[in-house]
Amino acid sequence: MASLSLSSIAGSDHHRPLCVDLDGTLIYSDMLHETVLGILRVAPLASLCLPFWLLRGKANLKQNVAMRAEFDPATLPYNLDLVDWLRQQHTLGRRLILCTASDHSIADPIARHLGVFDEVISSDGMVNLGGANKAKALVDRFGERGFDYAGNSSADLAVWEHARRAIIVNASGQVQSDAEACAEVEAVFEGRNSGFAVWRKVLRVHQWLKNALLFVPLFASHRVADGEAWMALLLAFVAFSLCASSVYIANDLLDLESDRQHPRKCKRPFAAGAVPVWQGVLLAPVLLAVSLLVAAQVSSPFLAWLVAYFGVTCLYSIQLKQLVLIDSLTLAMLYTLRIVAGAAAVGMVLSFWLLAFSVFLFLSLAFVKRFAELQVQLLHGKHKAHGRGYLTDDAPLVQMLGVTAGFSSVLVLALYLNSEDVLRMYQSPHWVWGTVPVMLFWISWVWLRAHRGEMHDDPLIFAVRDKASLSAGAAFALFLTIGTVG
């Protein structure tokens, strides 16, 4: 929301040009940070040139980065309150100028997309138009106090000192106070609140539920009373959760373009500009380092599996998720790897049956995820899922593969229940057979909901919110418990 001073409605001042900053003001993000990430995504080898470009000046760095990075101005996280106000000012005949330290090859497409700016003043590869340089350029062009200026940071104070009026956007309390001392304030557009709820989304805390798979080997081997194993697995859970959060952050940073074209993922903190991308760049390696330190306290085999999980996840984020079928197989392996790591944490050897059941079940859920995403893209009239190798026409085939994998997991479970291991481990093995119809129901239920377009694109979120899924999970656990105690 914006608070406007009475002077902002004075019609006699609409002839005075209004210069608007880009990074952090017109958009919630920073285009230099985003374009550098874009280079890391599409041309990682070119990132080795960044220090050499910077040696020739920040303007040269921005120009070289902008030349190699692609972006869609329509998907950027605009400050919509400010944009609406600028449209009103444009309608009233006010001259609007986009004045930014970003390179002209970045600023020009954004100005054309919005269609409210009469002119663009930006960096040109020689002069970095920020701070004092921006102030000098505007004073040379419009004279002392001959323009109004909208900005957000302490670097803009040098401009506000020479401006007639200040429009304060998305600024801290200190910057706002300093700006009020420099110039008459015409309008204030308050920033977003990046509190606990936002950071919970950044870390994807709800995704930590997947790491409960680490405890599966403990229950499968009937070692629930082993206190030492519980302590090891709790540390393992913390290590995996922190590692997963670091990977999610890196994935969100590399996937900004795709997320912004997705109807739900566009609301993620980095895609929406609620959290600056530079904070994610700093946080991801810190979380990974802490994760590895915690994992080292568990055991060397567990640490090795955690490193393997991190490596495969990075490969998935960078390349594998763009490959048809390989992406779903990789997701299934990553789920199964959690169970393998849990076994390593407590010094267990996994059975063939548990591994086979896990692979088929998680492959089915991976196909559910892809099918749900394709359903969303199809509803929005798109022929291809952005950032994925699938066409929307592939949805029926993905559905068939997923259903087949799901029922294959039930078949493995049924064969396992006829093995000598079940007779040895369960007091009343005939009760354990109750898990088979439960699994048949749940797999069918999940795919029925997906077919109806009622599936969240993350099956985990669906499962923990769906009453039928929770009831099926409770029934599954009940049959196993009765079979164990007799």
Coordinates of C-alpha atoms in Angstrom, one line a residue:
M1 CA 0.0 0.0 0.0
A2 CA 1.2 3.5 -0.7
S3 CA 0.7 6.6 1.5
L4 CA 0.5 9.8 -0.5
S5 CA 1.2 13.3 0.6
L6 CA -1.2 16.1 -0.3
S7 CA 1.4 17.5 -2.6
S8 CA 1.2 14.4 -4.8
I9 CA -2.2 15.6 -6.1
A10 CA -1.1 19.0 -7.2
G11 CA -1.9 19.1 -10.9
S12 CA 0.6 21.9 -11.5
D13 CA 3.6 19.6 -10.8
H14 CA 2.7 16.9 -13.3
H15 CA 5.0 18.4 -15.9
R16 CA 7.9 17.7 -13.6
P17 CA 9.6 14.4 -14.8
L18 CA 9.4 11.4 -12.4
C19 CA 12.5 9.2 -12.6
V20 CA 12.0 5.6 -11.3
D21 CA 14.7 3.2 -10.1
L22 CA 14.4 -0.5 -11.3
D23 CA 16.1 -2.9 -8.9
G24 CA 14.3 -3.1 -5.6
T25 CA 11.9 -0.4 -6.6
L26 CA 10.0 -1.1 -9.8
I27 CA 10.7 -4.8 -9.2
Y28 CA 11.3 -6.6 -5.9
S29 CA 14.5 -8.3 -7.3
D30 CA 17.9 -7.2 -8.6
M31 CA 18.5 -7.8 -12.3
L32 CA 22.3 -8.2 -11.9
H33 CA 21.8 -11.0 -9.5
E34 CA 19.2 -12.7 -11.6
T35 CA 21.2 -12.4 -14.9
V36 CA 24.3 -13.8 -13.2
L37 CA 22.2 -16.8 -12.0
G38 CA 20.9 -17.1 -15.5
I39 CA 24.4 -17.5 -16.8
L40 CA 25.2 -20.1 -14.2
R41 CA 22.1 -22.0 -15.5
V42 CA 22.5 -21.8 -19.2
A43 CA 26.3 -21.2 -19.7
P44 CA 28.2 -22.1 -16.5
L45 CA 31.6 -21.9 -18.2
A46 CA 30.9 -18.3 -19.0
S47 CA 30.7 -17.6 -15.3
L48 CA 34.5 -18.0 -15.1
C49 CA 34.8 -14.7 -17.0
L50 CA 32.9 -12.7 -14.3
P51 CA 36.0 -11.6 -12.4
F52 CA 37.7 -10.4 -15.6
W53 CA 34.6 -8.5 -16.6
L54 CA 34.4 -6.8 -13.2
L55 CA 38.1 -5.8 -13.4
R56 CA 37.0 -3.5 -16.3
G57 CA 34.3 -1.9 -14.2
K58 CA 30.9 -2.7 -12.9
A59 CA 29.2 -1.3 -16.0
N60 CA 31.2 -3.6 -18.2
L61 CA 30.3 -6.6 -16.0
K62 CA 26.6 -5.7 -16.3
Q63 CA 26.8 -5.3 -20.0
N64 CA 28.5 -8.7 -20.6
V65 CA 26.2 -10.5 -18.3
A66 CA 23.1 -8.9 -19.9
M67 CA 24.3 -9.9 -23.3
R68 CA 24.5 -13.6 -22.3
A69 CA 21.5 -14.0 -20.1
E70 CA 17.9 -14.3 -21.2
F71 CA 14.9 -13.1 -19.2
D72 CA 11.2 -12.6 -19.8
P73 CA 10.1 -9.1 -18.6
A74 CA 6.5 -10.2 -18.4
T75 CA 7.3 -12.6 -15.5
L76 CA 9.4 -10.4 -13.3
P77 CA 8.2 -9.7 -9.7
Y78 CA 6.9 -6.2 -10.2
N79 CA 5.8 -3.9 -7.3
L80 CA 2.2 -3.9 -8.5
D81 CA 1.2 -1.1 -6.2
L82 CA 3.9 1.1 -7.6
V83 CA 3.1 0.1 -11.2
D84 CA -0.6 0.9 -10.7
W85 CA 0.3 4.3 -9.3
L86 CA 2.7 5.0 -12.2
R87 CA 0.0 4.2 -14.7
Q88 CA -2.2 6.8 -13.0
Q89 CA 0.6 9.3 -13.2
H90 CA 1.1 8.5 -16.8
T91 CA -2.6 9.0 -17.5
L92 CA -2.4 12.4 -15.9
G93 CA 0.3 13.4 -18.3
R94 CA 3.3 13.1 -16.0
R95 CA 6.6 12.3 -17.8
L96 CA 8.0 9.0 -16.5
I97 CA 11.6 8.0 -16.9
L98 CA 13.1 4.6 -16.0
C99 CA 16.5 5.5 -14.5
T100 CA 18.5 2.5 -13.5
A101 CA 22.0 1.2 -12.9
S102 CA 21.0 -2.0 -14.9
D103 CA 22.3 -2.2 -18.4
H104 CA 20.2 -0.7 -21.2
S105 CA 19.6 -4.2 -22.7
I106 CA 17.8 -5.1 -19.5
A107 CA 16.0 -1.8 -18.9
D108 CA 14.7 -1.3 -22.5
P109 CA 12.6 -4.5 -22.7
I110 CA 11.2 -3.8 -19.2
A111 CA 10.2 -0.3 -20.2
R112 CA 8.6 -1.6 -23.5
H113 CA 6.7 -4.2 -21.6
L114 CA 5.1 -1.8 -19.1
G115 CA 4.4 0.8 -21.7
V116 CA 4.3 3.8 -19.3
F117 CA 7.8 5.2 -19.6
D118 CA 8.7 8.0 -22.0
E119 CA 12.4 7.5 -21.7
V120 CA 15.1 5.1 -20.4
I121 CA 18.3 6.2 -18.8
S122 CA 20.6 3.3 -17.8
S123 CA 24.2 2.0 -17.7
D124 CA 25.8 1.6 -21.1
G125 CA 28.9 -0.6 -20.5
M126 CA 31.1 2.5 -19.7
V127 CA 29.3 4.3 -16.8
N128 CA 27.6 2.4 -14.0
L129 CA 24.5 4.7 -13.5
G130 CA 24.1 4.2 -9.8
G131 CA 24.4 6.5 -6.7
A132 CA 26.4 9.6 -7.5
N133 CA 26.7 8.9 -11.2
K134 CA 22.9 8.7 -11.4
A135 CA 22.5 11.9 -9.5
K136 CA 24.9 13.7 -11.8
A137 CA 23.2 12.4 -14.9
L138 CA 19.8 13.6 -13.7
V139 CA 21.0 17.0 -12.6
D140 CA 22.8 17.5 -15.9
R141 CA 19.6 16.5 -17.7
F142 CA 16.9 18.2 -15.6
G143 CA 18.7 20.6 -13.4
E144 CA 18.9 20.9 -9.6
R145 CA 15.5 20.0 -8.0
G146 CA 14.2 19.7 -11.5
F147 CA 12.9 16.1 -11.1
D148 CA 11.2 13.7 -8.7
Y149 CA 12.8 10.4 -7.9
A150 CA 11.5 7.0 -6.8
G151 CA 14.0 4.7 -5.1
N152 CA 14.5 2.2 -2.3
S153 CA 18.0 2.0 -1.0
S154 CA 20.8 4.0 0.7
A155 CA 22.5 4.4 -2.7
D156 CA 19.5 6.5 -3.8
L157 CA 20.1 9.1 -1.1
A158 CA 22.7 10.7 -3.4
V159 CA 19.9 11.2 -5.9
W160 CA 17.2 12.4 -3.4
E161 CA 19.6 15.1 -2.3
H162 CA 19.2 16.8 -5.7
A163 CA 15.5 15.8 -6.3
R164 CA 12.5 18.0 -5.9
R165 CA 10.4 15.2 -4.3
A166 CA 11.1 11.7 -3.1
I167 CA 8.9 8.6 -3.7
I168 CA 10.1 6.0 -1.2
V169 CA 9.6 2.4 -2.2
N170 CA 10.3 -0.8 -0.3
A171 CA 12.8 0.9 1.9
S172 CA 14.0 0.3 5.5
G173 CA 13.0 2.7 8.2
Q174 CA 16.5 4.2 8.3
V175 CA 16.5 4.9 4.5
Q176 CA 13.0 6.4 4.7
S177 CA 14.1 8.7 7.6
D178 CA 17.3 9.8 5.7
A179 CA 15.2 10.4 2.5
E180 CA 12.7 12.6 4.4
A181 CA 15.7 14.7 5.5
C182 CA 16.9 15.1 1.8
A183 CA 13.7 15.9 0.0
E184 CA 10.0 16.4 0.3
V185 CA 8.3 13.0 0.3
E186 CA 5.5 12.6 -2.2
A187 CA 4.6 9.0 -1.6
V188 CA 5.7 6.0 0.4
F189 CA 5.2 2.4 -0.8
E190 CA 5.9 0.0 2.1
G191 CA 8.0 -3.1 1.5
R192 CA 7.0 -6.7 2.0
N193 CA 7.2 -8.5 5.3
S194 CA 9.8 -11.3 5.1
G195 CA 9.0 -12.9 8.4
F196 CA 9.1 -16.5 9.7
A197 CA 6.4 -17.7 7.3
V198 CA 8.4 -16.6 4.3
W199 CA 11.6 -18.2 5.5
R200 CA 9.7 -21.4 6.3
K201 CA 8.8 -21.5 2.6
V202 CA 12.4 -20.7 1.6
L203 CA 13.7 -23.7 3.6
R204 CA 10.7 -25.8 2.5
V205 CA 10.2 -27.1 6.1
H206 CA 7.2 -29.1 5.0
Q207 CA 9.5 -31.1 2.7
W208 CA 11.4 -32.3 5.7
L209 CA 8.6 -34.9 6.2
K210 CA 10.1 -36.8 3.3
N211 CA 13.1 -37.4 5.5
A212 CA 11.0 -39.5 7.8
L213 CA 11.8 -42.3 5.3
L214 CA 15.2 -42.5 7.2
F215 CA 13.3 -44.3 10.0
V216 CA 11.7 -46.9 7.8
P217 CA 14.6 -49.4 8.3
L218 CA 14.3 -49.1 12.0
F219 CA 10.6 -50.1 11.9
A220 CA 11.1 -52.7 9.2
S221 CA 13.7 -54.5 11.3
H222 CA 11.6 -54.2 14.5
R223 CA 14.2 -52.3 16.4
V224 CA 11.8 -49.7 17.7
A225 CA 13.2 -50.1 21.3
D226 CA 16.8 -49.3 20.2
G227 CA 17.5 -45.9 21.9
E228 CA 21.0 -45.6 20.3
A229 CA 19.5 -46.1 16.9
W230 CA 16.9 -43.5 17.5
M231 CA 19.6 -40.9 18.5
A232 CA 21.6 -41.7 15.3
L233 CA 18.5 -41.3 13.1
L234 CA 17.5 -38.1 14.7
L235 CA 20.9 -36.6 13.9
A236 CA 20.5 -38.1 10.4
F237 CA 17.1 -36.5 10.0
V238 CA 18.6 -33.0 10.9
A239 CA 21.5 -33.5 8.5
F240 CA 19.2 -34.6 5.6
S241 CA 16.8 -31.8 6.3
L242 CA 19.4 -29.1 6.2
C243 CA 21.0 -30.6 3.1
A244 CA 17.6 -30.8 1.4
S245 CA 16.9 -27.2 2.3
S246 CA 20.2 -26.1 0.7
V247 CA 19.4 -28.0 -2.5
Y248 CA 15.8 -26.6 -2.6
I249 CA 17.3 -23.0 -2.3
A250 CA 19.8 -23.7 -5.1
N251 CA 17.0 -25.3 -7.2
D252 CA 14.7 -22.3 -6.7
L253 CA 17.5 -19.9 -7.7
L254 CA 18.3 -21.8 -10.8
D255 CA 14.7 -22.3 -11.7
L256 CA 13.4 -18.7 -11.4
E257 CA 12.3 -18.4 -15.0
S258 CA 10.4 -21.7 -14.9
D259 CA 8.8 -21.0 -11.5
R260 CA 7.5 -17.6 -12.7
Q261 CA 5.7 -19.2 -15.5
H262 CA 4.0 -21.7 -13.2
P263 CA 0.6 -20.6 -11.6
R264 CA 1.6 -21.9 -8.2
K265 CA 5.4 -21.9 -8.1
C266 CA 5.4 -18.2 -9.1
K267 CA 4.5 -17.5 -5.5
R268 CA 7.7 -19.0 -4.1
P269 CA 9.8 -16.5 -2.2
F270 CA 12.6 -16.1 -4.7
A271 CA 10.4 -16.1 -7.7
A272 CA 8.1 -13.6 -6.2
G273 CA 10.9 -11.4 -5.0
A274 CA 10.0 -11.8 -1.3
V275 CA 13.6 -12.7 -0.5
P276 CA 16.6 -11.3 -2.4
V277 CA 18.4 -13.9 -4.4
W278 CA 21.8 -13.0 -2.9
Q279 CA 20.5 -14.1 0.5
G280 CA 19.8 -17.5 -1.0
V281 CA 23.2 -17.7 -2.6
L282 CA 24.8 -17.1 0.8
L283 CA 22.5 -19.4 2.8
A284 CA 22.6 -22.5 0.6
P285 CA 26.4 -23.3 1.2
V286 CA 26.0 -22.5 5.0
L287 CA 23.2 -25.0 5.3
L288 CA 25.2 -27.6 3.4
A289 CA 28.3 -27.2 5.5
V290 CA 26.3 -27.6 8.8
S291 CA 24.5 -30.6 7.3
L292 CA 27.8 -32.4 6.5
L293 CA 29.2 -31.6 10.0
V294 CA 26.1 -33.2 11.6
A295 CA 26.3 -36.2 9.3
A296 CA 29.9 -36.8 10.3
Q297 CA 28.7 -37.3 13.8
V298 CA 26.4 -40.1 12.7
S299 CA 28.7 -42.4 10.8
S300 CA 31.1 -42.5 7.8
P301 CA 28.7 -44.6 5.7
F302 CA 25.8 -42.3 6.4
L303 CA 28.0 -39.3 5.4
A304 CA 28.9 -41.0 2.2
W305 CA 25.2 -41.6 1.3
L306 CA 24.4 -38.0 2.2
V307 CA 27.1 -36.7 -0.2
A308 CA 25.7 -39.1 -2.8
Y309 CA 22.2 -37.7 -2.2
F310 CA 23.5 -34.1 -2.6
G311 CA 25.4 -34.9 -5.8
V312 CA 22.4 -36.7 -7.4
T313 CA 20.1 -33.9 -6.4
C314 CA 22.4 -31.3 -7.9
L315 CA 22.5 -33.2 -11.1
Y316 CA 18.8 -33.4 -11.1
S317 CA 18.4 -29.7 -10.5
I318 CA 20.9 -28.7 -13.2
Q319 CA 20.1 -31.2 -16.0
L320 CA 18.3 -34.4 -15.2
K321 CA 14.9 -32.8 -14.5
Q322 CA 14.8 -31.7 -18.1
L323 CA 15.1 -35.3 -19.4
V324 CA 12.0 -37.2 -20.2
L325 CA 11.5 -40.3 -17.9
I326 CA 15.1 -39.9 -16.5
D327 CA 13.7 -37.2 -14.2
S328 CA 11.0 -39.4 -12.7
L329 CA 13.5 -42.3 -12.3
T330 CA 15.9 -39.9 -10.5
L331 CA 13.2 -38.7 -8.1
A332 CA 12.3 -42.3 -7.3
M333 CA 16.0 -43.0 -6.6
L334 CA 16.3 -40.0 -4.3
Y335 CA 13.3 -41.1 -2.2
T336 CA 14.8 -44.6 -2.0
L337 CA 18.2 -43.2 -1.2
R338 CA 16.8 -41.8 2.1
I339 CA 15.8 -45.3 3.2
V340 CA 19.3 -46.6 2.2
A341 CA 20.9 -43.8 4.2
G342 CA 18.7 -44.5 7.2
A343 CA 19.9 -48.1 7.1
A344 CA 23.5 -46.9 7.0
A345 CA 23.0 -44.6 10.0
V346 CA 22.1 -47.6 12.2
G347 CA 24.4 -50.2 10.5
M348 CA 21.8 -52.3 8.8
V349 CA 21.7 -54.1 5.5
L350 CA 18.5 -53.6 3.5
S351 CA 16.5 -56.4 2.2
F352 CA 15.8 -56.9 -1.5
W353 CA 12.0 -56.7 -0.8
L354 CA 12.1 -53.3 0.8
L355 CA 14.3 -51.8 -1.9
A356 CA 12.1 -53.2 -4.7
F357 CA 8.9 -52.0 -3.0
S358 CA 10.4 -48.6 -2.5
V359 CA 11.6 -48.1 -6.0
F360 CA 8.3 -49.0 -7.6
L361 CA 6.2 -47.0 -5.1
F362 CA 8.3 -43.9 -5.4
L363 CA 8.4 -44.1 -9.2
S364 CA 4.7 -44.1 -9.2
L365 CA 4.6 -41.0 -7.0
A366 CA 7.2 -39.3 -9.2
F367 CA 4.9 -39.9 -12.2
V368 CA 2.0 -38.5 -10.2
K369 CA 4.0 -35.3 -9.7
R370 CA 4.7 -35.0 -13.4
F371 CA 1.2 -35.9 -14.4
A372 CA -0.2 -33.2 -12.1
E373 CA 2.2 -30.6 -13.5
L374 CA 1.1 -31.5 -17.1
Q375 CA -2.5 -31.2 -16.1
V376 CA -1.9 -27.6 -14.9
Q377 CA 0.0 -26.7 -18.1
L378 CA -2.8 -28.2 -20.2
L379 CA -5.4 -26.1 -18.4
H380 CA -3.4 -23.0 -19.2
G381 CA -3.3 -23.9 -22.9
K382 CA 0.4 -24.7 -23.1
H383 CA 1.8 -27.4 -25.3
K384 CA 5.0 -28.0 -23.4
A385 CA 6.0 -27.9 -19.7
H386 CA 8.5 -25.1 -19.3
G387 CA 11.9 -26.4 -18.0
R388 CA 10.8 -30.1 -18.5
G389 CA 11.1 -32.5 -21.4
Y390 CA 7.4 -33.4 -21.5
L391 CA 4.7 -32.3 -23.8
T392 CA 1.2 -31.9 -22.4
D393 CA 0.1 -34.7 -24.9
D394 CA 2.4 -37.1 -22.9
A395 CA 0.0 -36.9 -19.9
P396 CA -1.9 -40.2 -20.8
L397 CA 1.3 -42.1 -21.2
V398 CA 2.8 -40.7 -17.9
Q399 CA -0.5 -41.7 -16.2
M400 CA -0.2 -45.3 -17.6
L401 CA 3.4 -45.6 -16.5
G402 CA 2.6 -44.3 -13.0
V403 CA -0.3 -46.6 -12.4
T404 CA 1.8 -49.6 -13.6
A405 CA 4.6 -48.7 -11.3
G406 CA 2.2 -48.3 -8.4
F407 CA 0.6 -51.7 -8.8
S408 CA 4.0 -53.2 -9.3
S409 CA 4.9 -52.0 -5.8
V410 CA 1.8 -53.8 -4.4
L411 CA 2.8 -57.0 -6.3
V412 CA 6.3 -56.8 -4.6
L413 CA 4.6 -56.4 -1.2
A414 CA 2.4 -59.4 -1.8
L415 CA 5.3 -61.6 -2.9
Y416 CA 7.2 -60.5 0.2
L417 CA 4.4 -61.5 2.5
N418 CA 4.8 -65.1 1.2
S419 CA 8.5 -65.2 2.1
E420 CA 10.3 -66.8 5.0
D421 CA 11.3 -63.4 6.4
V422 CA 7.6 -62.6 7.2
L423 CA 7.1 -65.9 9.0
R424 CA 10.2 -65.2 11.1
M425 CA 9.6 -61.6 12.0
Y426 CA 5.8 -61.5 12.6
Q427 CA 3.8 -63.2 15.3
S428 CA 0.6 -63.3 13.1
P429 CA 1.7 -62.9 9.5
H430 CA -1.8 -63.4 8.1
W431 CA -2.7 -60.0 9.6
V432 CA 0.0 -58.4 7.6
W433 CA -1.9 -59.3 4.4
G434 CA -4.3 -56.5 5.3
T435 CA -1.6 -54.1 4.0
V436 CA -2.1 -55.3 0.4
P437 CA -5.7 -54.1 -0.1
V438 CA -4.8 -50.9 1.8
M439 CA -2.0 -50.2 -0.7
L440 CA -4.2 -51.2 -3.7
F441 CA -6.8 -48.6 -2.5
W442 CA -4.3 -45.8 -1.9
I443 CA -2.5 -46.2 -5.2
S444 CA -5.9 -46.2 -7.0
W445 CA -7.1 -43.3 -4.9
V446 CA -4.1 -41.1 -5.7
W447 CA -4.3 -41.7 -9.4
L448 CA -8.1 -41.2 -9.4
R449 CA -7.6 -37.8 -7.8
A450 CA -4.8 -37.0 -10.2
H451 CA -7.0 -38.0 -13.2
R452 CA -9.7 -35.6 -11.9
G453 CA -7.2 -32.7 -11.7
E454 CA -7.4 -32.7 -7.9
M455 CA -3.8 -33.6 -7.2
H456 CA -1.4 -31.1 -5.7
D457 CA 1.8 -31.2 -7.8
D458 CA 3.6 -32.5 -4.7
P459 CA 2.2 -35.9 -3.7
L460 CA 3.6 -35.4 -0.1
I461 CA 1.5 -32.3 0.4
F462 CA -1.5 -34.1 -0.9
A463 CA -1.0 -37.1 1.3
V464 CA -0.7 -35.1 4.6
R465 CA -3.8 -33.1 3.8
D466 CA -6.0 -35.8 2.4
K467 CA -8.2 -37.6 4.9
A468 CA -8.4 -40.8 2.8
S469 CA -4.6 -41.0 2.6
L470 CA -4.2 -40.4 6.3
S471 CA -6.8 -43.1 7.0
A472 CA -5.0 -45.5 4.6
G473 CA -1.7 -44.8 6.4
A474 CA -3.3 -45.5 9.8
A475 CA -4.8 -48.8 8.5
F476 CA -1.5 -49.9 7.1
A477 CA 0.3 -49.2 10.4
L478 CA -2.5 -51.0 12.3
F479 CA -2.2 -54.2 10.2
L480 CA 1.6 -54.2 10.7
T481 CA 1.3 -53.7 14.4
I482 CA -1.2 -56.5 14.9
G483 CA 0.9 -58.8 12.8
T484 CA 3.9 -57.9 14.9
V485 CA 2.5 -58.3 18.4
G486 CA 0.0 -61.1 17.5

